[in-house]
Amino acid sequence: MYGGGSGGAANANSLFGGGGFMPSQSNTIPESSGGSLSNSKGNESAPSSRAGGDDAGRRHRAEPPDARPRSLRMDWAACDLPLHGEDARFGHAEAGFVGVADGVGGCRDDAVDANAFSRELMASALAYVEQAAKSSKLRRRLRPEDVLERAYEKAFINGTPGASTAVIMSLDGATLRWAYIGDSGFAVLRDGKIVHRSMQQQHYFTCPYQLSSDGDGDSLSKAKVGDMPVEDGDVVVLGTDGLFDNMGDEKLEHAVSMGTELGLSPKNMADTAARIAYNVSMDEWADSPFSRECSKEHGELVCGGKKDDMTVIVACIVSKDS
């Protein structure tokens, strides 16, 4: 089991070390089938039970009994700001799947490539989704928990070193589905307000739930699985902890609300969210979600952002006719 490592750094009072970095955008690798891979309120349950579980949403809306699936699609884009290069992501437009993974930084203390496991997870997830996309019957049955399981199996069988958190999401008709483990997460916004967000899974501060192939990680059964109905105009933001440790709900709502009002593209909104989070991470006096957790953990006031890799995906839910 690995902790967050030196990548999780509060700035102001030097409780944790961490180096700075300049923003840069990693390249995406386009796939002919519509996929891309980058190295860089709802119902929830564990995959094994599929029963109702944690509900972090501010509003919960049941789908009307006579509701029919609407023709919606994800219009998505991403921004990557690497520090250690331990994040990875994938997306497949045709199948409506996106995902991010964050290699656990504590692996570096054991001279292990902390990006290896996250990279393998996302590459395998993309390969599986691409294969399923070729069959309309299989694509209709595909769920994020299935993709996460297949990707994990591949990394486990290959003995890929390291450990990683992950979140995978899909749009199925008018239903948004997800599976996640650890502190990579997402938020769903409607009319500029968060209506559902994932909850971080941690064993203790800076030690997230994680998947690994060495037998020391968490069981996949601990992953949270859920779904919720979405509407044309909703915005989904996925990110590694580098985003959410530096960008609180209020800042995220403001960024998405302004982006929507200005008619910004998903790429512009992803860049904006990453830039805001990056600026907080470099501000040694910032009041950040991470600094507030540090204050609770250490019983004293801690200021500053968290210097870390940041991967952001913004997916706008739009009509297929638009």
mmCIF file of C-alpha atoms in Angstrom:
data_model
loop_
_atom_site.group_PDB
_atom_site.id
_atom_site.type_symbol
_atom_site.label_atom_id
_atom_site.label_comp_id
_atom_site.label_asym_id
_atom_site.label_seq_id
_atom_site.Cartn_x
_atom_site.Cartn_y
_atom_site.Cartn_z
ATOM 1 C CA MET A 1 0.000 0.000 0.000
ATOM 2 C CA TYR A 2 1.469 3.326 -1.067
ATOM 3 C CA GLY A 3 0.896 6.805 0.287
ATOM 4 C CA GLY A 4 0.723 9.902 -1.868
ATOM 5 C CA GLY A 5 4.461 10.494 -1.865
ATOM 6 C CA SER A 6 6.243 13.810 -2.259
ATOM 7 C CA GLY A 7 3.848 14.906 -4.999
ATOM 8 C CA GLY A 8 1.270 15.798 -2.350
ATOM 9 C CA ALA A 9 2.749 19.058 -1.139
ATOM 10 C CA ALA A 10 1.319 21.881 0.873
ATOM 11 C CA ASN A 11 3.188 25.081 0.145
ATOM 12 C CA ALA A 12 2.869 27.629 2.900
ATOM 13 C CA ASN A 13 4.320 26.128 6.029
ATOM 14 C CA SER A 14 6.614 23.488 4.516
ATOM 15 C CA LEU A 15 4.905 20.562 6.242
ATOM 16 C CA PHE A 16 5.386 18.717 2.995
ATOM 17 C CA GLY A 17 8.026 19.293 0.321
ATOM 18 C CA GLY A 18 7.341 19.666 -3.352
ATOM 19 C CA GLY A 19 8.828 21.211 -6.458
ATOM 20 C CA GLY A 20 7.171 23.647 -8.789
ATOM 21 C CA PHE A 21 6.345 23.065 -12.429
ATOM 22 C CA MET A 22 5.358 25.019 -15.465
ATOM 23 C CA PRO A 23 2.111 24.169 -17.256
ATOM 24 C CA SER A 24 2.462 22.096 -20.373
ATOM 25 C CA GLN A 25 -0.006 20.104 -22.360
ATOM 26 C CA SER A 26 0.744 16.506 -23.239
ATOM 27 C CA ASN A 27 -0.158 15.172 -26.624
ATOM 28 C CA THR A 28 -3.109 12.940 -27.270
ATOM 29 C CA ILE A 29 -2.810 9.892 -29.480
ATOM 30 C CA PRO A 30 -5.794 9.779 -31.820
ATOM 31 C CA GLU A 31 -7.282 6.411 -32.678
ATOM 32 C CA SER A 32 -9.069 5.693 -35.922
ATOM 33 C CA SER A 33 -12.163 4.490 -34.053
ATOM 34 C CA GLY A 34 -12.615 7.769 -32.226
ATOM 35 C CA GLY A 35 -10.600 7.056 -29.106
ATOM 36 C CA SER A 36 -7.668 8.870 -27.584
ATOM 37 C CA LEU A 37 -5.151 8.008 -24.905
ATOM 38 C CA SER A 38 -2.961 10.400 -22.983
ATOM 39 C CA ASN A 39 -0.037 9.727 -20.700
ATOM 40 C CA SER A 40 0.197 12.408 -18.521
ATOM 41 C CA LYS A 41 -26.874 12.898 -8.047
ATOM 42 C CA GLY A 42 -26.862 9.409 -8.390
ATOM 43 C CA ASN A 43 -26.925 5.886 -7.054
ATOM 44 C CA GLU A 44 -23.691 4.285 -5.914
ATOM 45 C CA SER A 45 -22.672 0.824 -4.821
ATOM 46 C CA ALA A 46 -19.771 -1.557 -4.725
ATOM 47 C CA PRO A 47 -19.493 -3.608 -7.947
ATOM 48 C CA SER A 48 -20.207 -6.850 -6.111
ATOM 49 C CA SER A 49 -23.505 -5.702 -4.635
ATOM 50 C CA ARG A 50 -24.929 -3.131 -7.057
ATOM 51 C CA ALA A 51 -27.058 -1.931 -4.132
ATOM 52 C CA GLY A 52 -27.646 1.707 -3.181
ATOM 53 C CA GLY A 53 -24.715 3.242 -1.370
ATOM 54 C CA ASP A 54 -23.142 6.630 -0.721
ATOM 55 C CA ASP A 55 -25.022 9.492 -2.291
ATOM 56 C CA ALA A 56 -23.038 12.723 -2.279
ATOM 57 C CA GLY A 57 -25.438 14.557 -4.573
ATOM 58 C CA ARG A 58 -27.175 17.723 -3.565
ATOM 59 C CA ARG A 59 -30.267 16.722 -5.510
ATOM 60 C CA HIS A 60 -31.549 13.333 -6.533
ATOM 61 C CA ARG A 61 -34.067 12.949 -9.307
ATOM 62 C CA ALA A 62 -35.739 9.693 -10.185
ATOM 63 C CA GLU A 63 -36.349 9.026 -13.856
ATOM 64 C CA PRO A 64 -40.096 9.121 -14.637
ATOM 65 C CA PRO A 65 -41.521 5.620 -15.220
ATOM 66 C CA ASP A 66 -42.570 6.452 -18.781
ATOM 67 C CA ALA A 67 -39.351 8.276 -19.681
ATOM 68 C CA ARG A 68 -37.724 7.222 -22.923
ATOM 69 C CA PRO A 69 -33.974 7.295 -23.575
ATOM 70 C CA ARG A 70 -32.959 10.550 -25.212
ATOM 71 C CA SER A 71 -30.300 10.935 -27.883
ATOM 72 C CA LEU A 72 -27.417 12.536 -26.035
ATOM 73 C CA ARG A 73 -23.684 12.479 -26.541
ATOM 74 C CA MET A 74 -20.536 13.595 -24.767
ATOM 75 C CA ASP A 75 -18.612 16.496 -26.264
ATOM 76 C CA TRP A 76 -15.366 16.234 -24.327
ATOM 77 C CA ALA A 77 -11.819 17.554 -24.197
ATOM 78 C CA ALA A 78 -8.915 17.408 -21.761
ATOM 79 C CA CYS A 79 -6.024 19.354 -20.309
ATOM 80 C CA ASP A 80 -2.906 17.859 -18.710
ATOM 81 C CA LEU A 81 -0.460 19.719 -16.474
ATOM 82 C CA PRO A 82 2.252 17.206 -15.578
ATOM 83 C CA LEU A 83 4.591 17.440 -12.604
ATOM 84 C CA HIS A 84 5.850 13.885 -12.112
ATOM 85 C CA GLY A 85 4.054 12.517 -15.179
ATOM 86 C CA GLU A 86 2.056 9.939 -13.207
ATOM 87 C CA ASP A 87 -1.439 10.695 -14.560
ATOM 88 C CA ALA A 88 -3.032 9.020 -17.559
ATOM 89 C CA ARG A 89 -6.370 9.317 -19.326
ATOM 90 C CA PHE A 90 -8.394 7.996 -22.242
ATOM 91 C CA GLY A 91 -11.535 8.823 -24.136
ATOM 92 C CA HIS A 92 -13.633 7.305 -26.891
ATOM 93 C CA ALA A 93 -16.153 9.633 -28.505
ATOM 94 C CA GLU A 94 -18.190 7.037 -30.385
ATOM 95 C CA ALA A 95 -18.681 4.774 -27.365
ATOM 96 C CA GLY A 96 -19.121 7.682 -24.962
ATOM 97 C CA PHE A 97 -16.398 6.624 -22.500
ATOM 98 C CA VAL A 98 -13.813 8.724 -20.662
ATOM 99 C CA GLY A 99 -11.464 7.990 -17.783
ATOM 100 C CA VAL A 100 -8.529 9.241 -15.745
ATOM 101 C CA ALA A 101 -6.012 7.454 -13.532
ATOM 102 C CA ASP A 102 -3.356 8.678 -11.123
ATOM 103 C CA GLY A 103 -0.272 6.628 -10.322
ATOM 104 C CA VAL A 104 0.314 6.676 -6.555
ATOM 105 C CA GLY A 105 3.360 8.833 -5.903
ATOM 106 C CA GLY A 106 4.598 6.777 -2.950
ATOM 107 C CA CYS A 107 5.783 4.168 -5.462
ATOM 108 C CA ARG A 108 8.712 6.424 -6.242
ATOM 109 C CA ASP A 109 10.103 5.800 -2.760
ATOM 110 C CA ASP A 110 10.596 2.160 -3.788
ATOM 111 C CA ALA A 111 12.196 3.148 -7.107
ATOM 112 C CA VAL A 112 9.047 2.050 -8.966
ATOM 113 C CA ASP A 113 7.715 3.850 -12.040
ATOM 114 C CA ALA A 114 4.606 5.457 -10.535
ATOM 115 C CA ASN A 115 3.132 6.011 -13.996
ATOM 116 C CA ALA A 116 3.356 2.379 -15.114
ATOM 117 C CA PHE A 117 0.131 1.157 -13.532
ATOM 118 C CA SER A 118 -1.998 4.185 -14.405
ATOM 119 C CA ARG A 119 -0.713 4.083 -17.984
ATOM 120 C CA GLU A 120 -1.524 0.369 -18.277
ATOM 121 C CA LEU A 121 -5.018 0.858 -16.840
ATOM 122 C CA MET A 122 -5.968 3.580 -19.293
ATOM 123 C CA ALA A 123 -4.363 1.912 -22.307
ATOM 124 C CA SER A 124 -6.168 -1.356 -21.544
ATOM 125 C CA ALA A 125 -9.436 0.462 -20.905
ATOM 126 C CA LEU A 126 -9.220 2.195 -24.271
ATOM 127 C CA ALA A 127 -8.370 -1.057 -26.045
ATOM 128 C CA TYR A 128 -11.365 -2.817 -24.485
ATOM 129 C CA VAL A 129 -13.757 0.037 -25.293
ATOM 130 C CA GLU A 130 -12.488 0.162 -28.875
ATOM 131 C CA GLN A 131 -13.101 -3.551 -29.253
ATOM 132 C CA ALA A 132 -16.613 -3.246 -27.834
ATOM 133 C CA ALA A 133 -17.374 -0.221 -30.029
ATOM 134 C CA LYS A 134 -17.087 -2.438 -33.097
ATOM 135 C CA SER A 135 -20.139 -4.387 -31.935
ATOM 136 C CA SER A 136 -23.299 -2.372 -31.300
ATOM 137 C CA LYS A 137 -24.714 -5.221 -29.204
ATOM 138 C CA LEU A 138 -21.657 -5.396 -26.970
ATOM 139 C CA ARG A 139 -21.414 -1.609 -26.746
ATOM 140 C CA ARG A 140 -24.957 -1.378 -25.380
ATOM 141 C CA ARG A 141 -24.061 -3.772 -22.544
ATOM 142 C CA LEU A 142 -20.749 -2.147 -21.676
ATOM 143 C CA ARG A 143 -20.492 -0.528 -18.248
ATOM 144 C CA PRO A 144 -17.645 1.448 -16.613
ATOM 145 C CA GLU A 145 -17.202 -1.230 -13.942
ATOM 146 C CA ASP A 146 -16.711 -3.829 -16.693
ATOM 147 C CA VAL A 147 -14.050 -1.705 -18.358
ATOM 148 C CA LEU A 148 -12.268 -1.028 -15.055
ATOM 149 C CA GLU A 149 -12.322 -4.727 -14.215
ATOM 150 C CA ARG A 150 -10.903 -5.760 -17.597
ATOM 151 C CA ALA A 151 -8.210 -3.087 -17.440
ATOM 152 C CA TYR A 152 -7.241 -4.124 -13.912
ATOM 153 C CA GLU A 153 -7.104 -7.792 -14.906
ATOM 154 C CA LYS A 154 -4.740 -6.959 -17.754
ATOM 155 C CA ALA A 155 -2.398 -4.976 -15.489
ATOM 156 C CA PHE A 156 -2.536 -7.684 -12.817
ATOM 157 C CA ILE A 157 -1.769 -10.504 -15.248
ATOM 158 C CA ASN A 158 1.107 -8.507 -16.739
ATOM 159 C CA GLY A 159 2.510 -7.845 -13.280
ATOM 160 C CA THR A 160 2.639 -4.127 -14.014
ATOM 161 C CA PRO A 161 4.470 -2.406 -11.143
ATOM 162 C CA GLY A 162 3.100 0.414 -9.059
ATOM 163 C CA ALA A 163 -0.429 1.350 -8.024
ATOM 164 C CA SER A 164 -3.120 3.720 -9.227
ATOM 165 C CA THR A 165 -6.452 5.331 -8.511
ATOM 166 C CA ALA A 166 -8.952 5.549 -11.360
ATOM 167 C CA VAL A 167 -12.366 6.759 -12.493
ATOM 168 C CA ILE A 168 -14.180 5.656 -15.655
ATOM 169 C CA MET A 169 -17.461 7.153 -16.877
ATOM 170 C CA SER A 170 -19.834 6.516 -19.748
ATOM 171 C CA LEU A 171 -22.961 8.017 -21.284
ATOM 172 C CA ASP A 172 -25.619 5.422 -22.069
ATOM 173 C CA GLY A 173 -28.623 7.091 -23.673
ATOM 174 C CA ALA A 174 -29.565 9.664 -21.043
ATOM 175 C CA THR A 175 -27.858 7.806 -18.191
ATOM 176 C CA LEU A 176 -24.422 8.747 -16.899
ATOM 177 C CA ARG A 177 -22.584 5.797 -15.346
ATOM 178 C CA TRP A 178 -19.371 5.600 -13.357
ATOM 179 C CA ALA A 179 -16.942 3.392 -11.494
ATOM 180 C CA TYR A 180 -14.102 4.798 -9.400
ATOM 181 C CA ILE A 181 -11.620 3.863 -6.731
ATOM 182 C CA GLY A 182 -9.442 6.180 -4.673
ATOM 183 C CA ASP A 183 -9.261 9.953 -4.984
ATOM 184 C CA SER A 184 -9.534 10.441 -8.724
ATOM 185 C CA GLY A 185 -13.052 11.744 -9.102
ATOM 186 C CA PHE A 186 -15.730 13.740 -10.881
ATOM 187 C CA ALA A 187 -18.501 16.285 -10.478
ATOM 188 C CA VAL A 188 -21.742 16.663 -12.419
ATOM 189 C CA LEU A 189 -23.034 20.214 -12.836
ATOM 190 C CA ARG A 190 -26.415 21.495 -13.960
ATOM 191 C CA ASP A 191 -27.148 25.193 -14.428
ATOM 192 C CA GLY A 192 -23.755 25.964 -12.895
ATOM 193 C CA LYS A 193 -24.378 23.995 -9.685
ATOM 194 C CA ILE A 194 -22.969 20.641 -8.598
ATOM 195 C CA VAL A 195 -25.750 18.050 -8.418
ATOM 196 C CA HIS A 196 -23.464 15.092 -7.742
ATOM 197 C CA ARG A 197 -19.795 14.562 -6.989
ATOM 198 C CA SER A 198 -17.687 11.568 -6.082
ATOM 199 C CA MET A 199 -16.299 11.128 -2.579
ATOM 200 C CA GLN A 200 -12.604 10.473 -1.998
ATOM 201 C CA GLN A 201 -11.752 6.999 -0.726
ATOM 202 C CA GLN A 202 -8.766 7.044 1.613
ATOM 203 C CA HIS A 203 -7.271 4.666 4.189
ATOM 204 C CA TYR A 204 -5.793 7.691 5.854
ATOM 205 C CA PHE A 205 -4.697 11.178 4.853
ATOM 206 C CA THR A 206 -2.777 11.076 1.530
ATOM 207 C CA CYS A 207 -3.169 7.282 1.249
ATOM 208 C CA PRO A 208 -6.007 6.654 -1.229
ATOM 209 C CA TYR A 209 -7.644 3.364 -2.076
ATOM 210 C CA GLN A 210 -5.612 1.966 -4.950
ATOM 211 C CA LEU A 211 -5.303 -0.884 -7.403
ATOM 212 C CA SER A 212 -2.011 -2.733 -7.817
ATOM 213 C CA SER A 213 -0.686 -6.069 -9.031
ATOM 214 C CA ASP A 214 1.511 -6.890 -6.029
ATOM 215 C CA GLY A 215 -1.288 -8.101 -3.766
ATOM 216 C CA ASP A 216 -0.929 -5.096 -1.463
ATOM 217 C CA GLY A 217 -3.591 -2.962 -3.088
ATOM 218 C CA ASP A 218 -7.332 -2.768 -2.531
ATOM 219 C CA SER A 219 -9.928 -5.156 -3.838
ATOM 220 C CA LEU A 220 -11.806 -3.988 -6.894
ATOM 221 C CA SER A 221 -14.979 -4.705 -4.920
ATOM 222 C CA LYS A 222 -14.284 -1.497 -2.980
ATOM 223 C CA ALA A 223 -14.792 0.604 -6.099
ATOM 224 C CA LYS A 224 -17.872 2.812 -6.133
ATOM 225 C CA VAL A 225 -20.325 2.206 -8.971
ATOM 226 C CA GLY A 226 -23.303 4.382 -9.773
ATOM 227 C CA ASP A 227 -25.481 6.132 -12.324
ATOM 228 C CA MET A 228 -27.803 9.102 -12.716
ATOM 229 C CA PRO A 229 -30.015 10.636 -15.405
ATOM 230 C CA VAL A 230 -28.516 13.606 -17.230
ATOM 231 C CA GLU A 231 -29.883 16.317 -19.463
ATOM 232 C CA ASP A 232 -28.811 18.355 -22.451
ATOM 233 C CA GLY A 233 -26.613 21.136 -21.043
ATOM 234 C CA ASP A 234 -25.172 19.219 -18.078
ATOM 235 C CA VAL A 235 -21.402 19.381 -17.639
ATOM 236 C CA VAL A 236 -19.238 16.574 -16.223
ATOM 237 C CA VAL A 237 -15.763 17.327 -14.882
ATOM 238 C CA LEU A 238 -13.365 14.432 -14.259
ATOM 239 C CA GLY A 239 -9.988 14.894 -12.662
ATOM 240 C CA THR A 240 -7.172 13.430 -10.688
ATOM 241 C CA ASP A 241 -6.646 14.623 -7.128
ATOM 242 C CA GLY A 242 -4.355 17.379 -8.391
ATOM 243 C CA LEU A 243 -7.504 19.136 -9.619
ATOM 244 C CA PHE A 244 -9.855 18.552 -6.696
ATOM 245 C CA ASP A 245 -7.215 19.107 -3.990
ATOM 246 C CA ASN A 246 -6.754 22.628 -5.342
ATOM 247 C CA MET A 247 -10.189 23.516 -6.666
ATOM 248 C CA GLY A 248 -13.125 23.552 -4.273
ATOM 249 C CA ASP A 249 -16.743 23.203 -5.286
ATOM 250 C CA GLU A 250 -17.396 26.953 -5.326
ATOM 251 C CA LYS A 251 -14.499 27.663 -7.691
ATOM 252 C CA LEU A 252 -15.503 24.768 -9.926
ATOM 253 C CA GLU A 253 -19.112 25.934 -10.092
ATOM 254 C CA HIS A 254 -18.011 29.466 -10.943
ATOM 255 C CA ALA A 255 -15.633 28.287 -13.688
ATOM 256 C CA VAL A 256 -18.229 26.034 -15.327
ATOM 257 C CA SER A 257 -21.009 28.622 -14.971
ATOM 258 C CA MET A 258 -18.891 31.334 -16.604
ATOM 259 C CA GLY A 259 -17.695 28.952 -19.294
ATOM 260 C CA THR A 260 -21.258 27.980 -20.142
ATOM 261 C CA GLU A 261 -22.448 31.593 -20.237
ATOM 262 C CA LEU A 262 -19.572 32.561 -22.516
ATOM 263 C CA GLY A 263 -20.140 29.570 -24.780
ATOM 264 C CA LEU A 264 -16.659 28.162 -24.188
ATOM 265 C CA SER A 265 -15.749 24.838 -25.726
ATOM 266 C CA PRO A 266 -15.027 21.811 -23.495
ATOM 267 C CA LYS A 267 -11.328 22.339 -24.279
ATOM 268 C CA ASN A 268 -11.463 25.958 -23.132
ATOM 269 C CA MET A 269 -13.268 24.951 -19.941
ATOM 270 C CA ALA A 270 -10.795 22.146 -19.219
ATOM 271 C CA ASP A 271 -7.889 24.557 -19.721
ATOM 272 C CA THR A 272 -9.557 27.134 -17.475
ATOM 273 C CA ALA A 273 -10.201 24.664 -14.649
ATOM 274 C CA ALA A 274 -6.629 23.365 -14.856
ATOM 275 C CA ARG A 275 -5.216 26.894 -14.835
ATOM 276 C CA ILE A 276 -7.231 27.871 -11.761
ATOM 277 C CA ALA A 277 -6.151 24.724 -9.922
ATOM 278 C CA TYR A 278 -2.537 25.254 -10.990
ATOM 279 C CA ASN A 279 -2.518 28.833 -9.707
ATOM 280 C CA VAL A 280 -3.855 27.661 -6.343
ATOM 281 C CA SER A 281 -1.228 24.909 -6.197
ATOM 282 C CA MET A 282 1.525 27.507 -6.571
ATOM 283 C CA ASP A 283 0.057 29.936 -4.018
ATOM 284 C CA GLU A 284 1.663 29.337 -0.622
ATOM 285 C CA TRP A 285 -1.104 31.295 1.142
ATOM 286 C CA ALA A 286 -4.089 29.787 -0.674
ATOM 287 C CA ASP A 287 -7.073 28.373 1.157
ATOM 288 C CA SER A 288 -7.388 25.072 -0.702
ATOM 289 C CA PRO A 289 -9.300 21.833 -0.074
ATOM 290 C CA PHE A 290 -5.931 20.183 0.561
ATOM 291 C CA SER A 291 -4.768 22.794 3.061
ATOM 292 C CA ARG A 292 -8.051 22.489 4.956
ATOM 293 C CA GLU A 293 -7.580 18.727 5.218
ATOM 294 C CA CYS A 294 -3.981 19.295 6.340
ATOM 295 C CA SER A 295 -5.239 21.627 9.051
ATOM 296 C CA LYS A 296 -7.650 18.979 10.330
ATOM 297 C CA GLU A 297 -4.953 16.289 10.218
ATOM 298 C CA HIS A 298 -2.281 18.281 12.058
ATOM 299 C CA GLY A 299 -4.474 20.357 14.348
ATOM 300 C CA GLU A 300 -2.996 23.655 13.217
ATOM 301 C CA LEU A 301 -3.613 26.155 10.467
ATOM 302 C CA VAL A 302 -2.062 25.124 7.163
ATOM 303 C CA CYS A 303 -2.177 27.276 4.030
ATOM 304 C CA GLY A 304 -1.239 26.678 0.436
ATOM 305 C CA GLY A 305 -2.127 24.523 -2.519
ATOM 306 C CA LYS A 306 -0.919 21.054 -3.412
ATOM 307 C CA LYS A 307 1.718 20.687 -6.120
ATOM 308 C CA ASP A 308 0.824 17.641 -8.173
ATOM 309 C CA ASP A 309 0.055 16.349 -11.645
ATOM 310 C CA MET A 310 -3.281 17.643 -12.906
ATOM 311 C CA THR A 311 -5.465 15.938 -15.462
ATOM 312 C CA VAL A 312 -8.865 17.439 -16.288
ATOM 313 C CA ILE A 313 -11.575 16.182 -18.629
ATOM 314 C CA VAL A 314 -14.639 18.316 -19.290
ATOM 315 C CA ALA A 315 -17.526 16.492 -20.950
ATOM 316 C CA CYS A 316 -20.535 18.528 -22.036
ATOM 317 C CA ILE A 317 -23.755 16.558 -22.406
ATOM 318 C CA VAL A 318 -25.406 17.672 -25.636
ATOM 319 C CA SER A 319 -28.083 16.492 -28.000
ATOM 320 C CA LYS A 320 -26.869 14.239 -30.794
ATOM 321 C CA ASP A 321 -28.660 16.581 -33.157
ATOM 322 C CA SER A 322 -26.557 19.586 -32.078
#
